[in-house]
Amino acid sequence: MPITVNLDVMLIKRKMKSKELAQKIGITTANLSILKSGKAKAIRFSTLEAICEALECQPSDILEYKP
């Protein structure tokens, strides 16, 4: 898939665990894991917004296009 999810990188930069992020944004750790692995087919803007707010980052810090 040409869209790469760099959520792990941002979690490391912010010294935050997946479980903590999932609790902050109100999704299950299983759904966060699917997103982190790049297996998700879509992401809601509200979820992306919550992730960016919690990690103090921009969407481009999380999602990257690689042709």
XYZ file of N, CA and C in Angstrom:
201
model
N 0.858 -1.182 0.000
C 0.000 0.000 0.000
C 0.900 1.240 0.000
N 0.590 2.213 -0.827
C 1.447 3.411 -0.904
C 1.321 4.367 0.283
N 0.363 4.169 1.168
C 0.248 5.010 2.365
C 0.896 4.260 3.526
N 1.893 4.892 4.135
C 2.595 4.308 5.281
C 2.135 5.014 6.555
N 1.860 4.231 7.581
C 1.441 4.774 8.871
C 2.656 4.783 9.798
N 3.054 5.967 10.218
C 4.228 6.132 11.087
C 3.826 6.406 12.537
N 2.778 5.769 12.975
C 2.277 5.991 14.329
C 3.273 5.507 15.379
N 3.942 4.396 15.119
C 4.948 3.887 16.055
C 6.056 4.904 16.284
N 6.477 5.562 15.206
C 7.541 6.560 15.297
C 7.119 7.706 16.215
N 5.888 8.178 16.026
C 5.401 9.286 16.855
C 5.228 8.865 18.311
N 4.798 7.640 18.540
C 4.660 7.154 19.914
C 6.018 7.118 20.606
N 7.049 6.693 19.893
C 8.397 6.664 20.458
C 8.878 8.085 20.737
N 8.663 8.988 19.778
C 9.092 10.382 19.957
C 8.421 11.029 21.165
N 7.163 10.673 21.404
C 6.407 11.269 22.517
C 6.504 10.444 23.799
N 7.262 9.343 23.732
C 7.444 8.448 24.877
C 6.102 8.029 25.470
N 5.238 7.544 24.570
C 3.888 7.141 24.963
C 3.648 5.702 24.511
N 2.946 4.966 25.317
C 2.592 3.578 24.986
C 1.283 3.569 24.201
N 1.113 2.534 23.391
C -0.105 2.382 22.596
C -1.346 2.374 23.476
N -1.261 1.674 24.586
C -2.407 1.568 25.501
C -2.814 2.950 26.014
N -1.817 3.780 26.343
C -2.094 5.124 26.843
C -2.770 5.979 25.767
N -2.260 5.890 24.538
C -2.864 6.646 23.438
C -4.296 6.188 23.192
N -4.510 4.886 23.172
C -5.853 4.345 22.947
C -6.838 4.878 23.997
N -6.409 4.919 25.248
C -7.269 5.434 26.316
C -7.548 6.927 26.121
N -6.522 7.689 25.739
C -6.689 9.131 25.565
C -7.662 9.470 24.450
N -7.630 8.692 23.359
C -8.464 9.033 22.201
C -9.762 8.251 22.149
N -9.924 7.302 23.063
C -11.196 6.596 23.169
C -11.423 5.508 22.139
N -10.362 4.784 21.761
C -10.542 3.616 20.897
C -9.897 2.411 21.577
N -10.212 1.231 21.094
C -9.645 0.029 21.694
C -8.196 -0.132 21.258
N -7.433 -0.852 22.064
C -6.041 -1.121 21.692
C -5.984 -1.990 20.430
N -6.987 -2.834 20.243
C -7.032 -3.671 19.036
C -7.185 -2.805 17.784
N -8.074 -1.814 17.838
C -8.254 -0.930 16.686
C -7.013 -0.081 16.444
N -6.368 0.353 17.510
C -5.134 1.119 17.360
C -4.046 0.249 16.740
N -3.992 -1.008 17.128
C -3.014 -1.940 16.575
C -3.225 -2.138 15.071
N -4.473 -2.236 14.659
C -4.789 -2.369 13.230
C -4.325 -1.137 12.475
N -4.537 0.011 13.050
C -4.099 1.259 12.429
C -2.573 1.320 12.355
N -1.902 0.984 13.453
C -0.440 1.030 13.500
C 0.197 0.075 12.491
N -0.413 -1.082 12.295
C 0.155 -2.083 11.398
C -0.040 -1.741 9.919
N -0.865 -0.736 9.645
C -1.124 -0.365 8.256
C -2.194 -1.214 7.600
N -2.875 -2.042 8.381
C -3.917 -2.921 7.831
C -5.283 -2.254 7.741
N -5.410 -1.071 8.320
C -6.691 -0.349 8.270
C -6.946 0.136 6.851
N -8.173 0.042 6.421
C -8.557 0.501 5.085
C -8.957 1.970 5.086
N -9.279 2.487 6.261
C -9.725 3.882 6.372
C -9.500 4.360 7.799
N -9.530 5.679 7.949
C -9.455 6.282 9.276
C -10.406 7.478 9.289
N -11.160 7.603 10.342
C -12.072 8.743 10.458
C -11.266 9.993 10.782
N -11.716 11.109 10.244
C -11.041 12.371 10.535
C -11.078 12.683 12.025
N -12.154 12.302 12.684
C -12.241 12.561 14.125
C -11.184 11.765 14.891
N -10.903 10.547 14.443
C -9.856 9.732 15.066
C -8.487 10.322 14.783
N -8.262 10.726 13.536
C -6.990 11.338 13.159
C -6.769 12.622 13.951
N -7.816 13.406 14.103
C -7.732 14.638 14.881
C -7.369 14.342 16.343
N -8.010 13.331 16.916
C -7.740 12.966 18.310
C -6.298 12.480 18.485
N -5.802 11.712 17.521
C -4.420 11.233 17.572
C -3.464 12.409 17.502
N -3.705 13.318 16.569
C -2.835 14.487 16.409
C -2.852 15.365 17.664
N -4.012 15.503 18.264
C -4.123 16.305 19.480
C -3.351 15.648 20.628
N -3.517 14.339 20.781
C -2.865 13.614 21.871
C -1.344 13.575 21.707
N -0.884 13.467 20.461
C 0.555 13.372 20.203
C 1.187 14.718 19.847
N 0.349 15.753 19.812
C 0.820 17.098 19.450
C 1.626 17.061 18.149
N 0.953 16.599 17.092
C 1.611 16.479 15.798
C 0.634 16.823 14.676
N 1.114 16.747 13.460
C 0.303 16.992 12.272
C -0.019 15.655 11.604
N -1.096 15.582 10.803
C -1.403 14.337 10.093
C -0.233 13.828 9.244
N 0.542 14.742 8.699
C 1.686 14.341 7.866
C 2.792 13.674 8.691
N 2.775 13.845 10.009
C 3.727 13.158 10.868
C 3.346 11.685 11.029
N 2.089 11.368 10.798
C 1.573 10.025 10.991
C 1.407 9.276 9.670
N 0.880 9.970 8.656
C 0.618 9.345 7.360
C 1.592 9.852 6.319
N 2.125 8.915 5.527
C 3.104 9.265 4.507
C 2.778 8.516 3.218
N 2.872 9.225 2.093
C 2.614 8.606 0.792
C 3.937 8.223 0.147
N 4.079 6.951 -0.197
C 5.270 6.447 -0.886
C 4.805 5.689 -2.117
N 4.994 6.285 -3.296
C 4.533 5.583 -4.519
C 5.287 4.281 -4.782
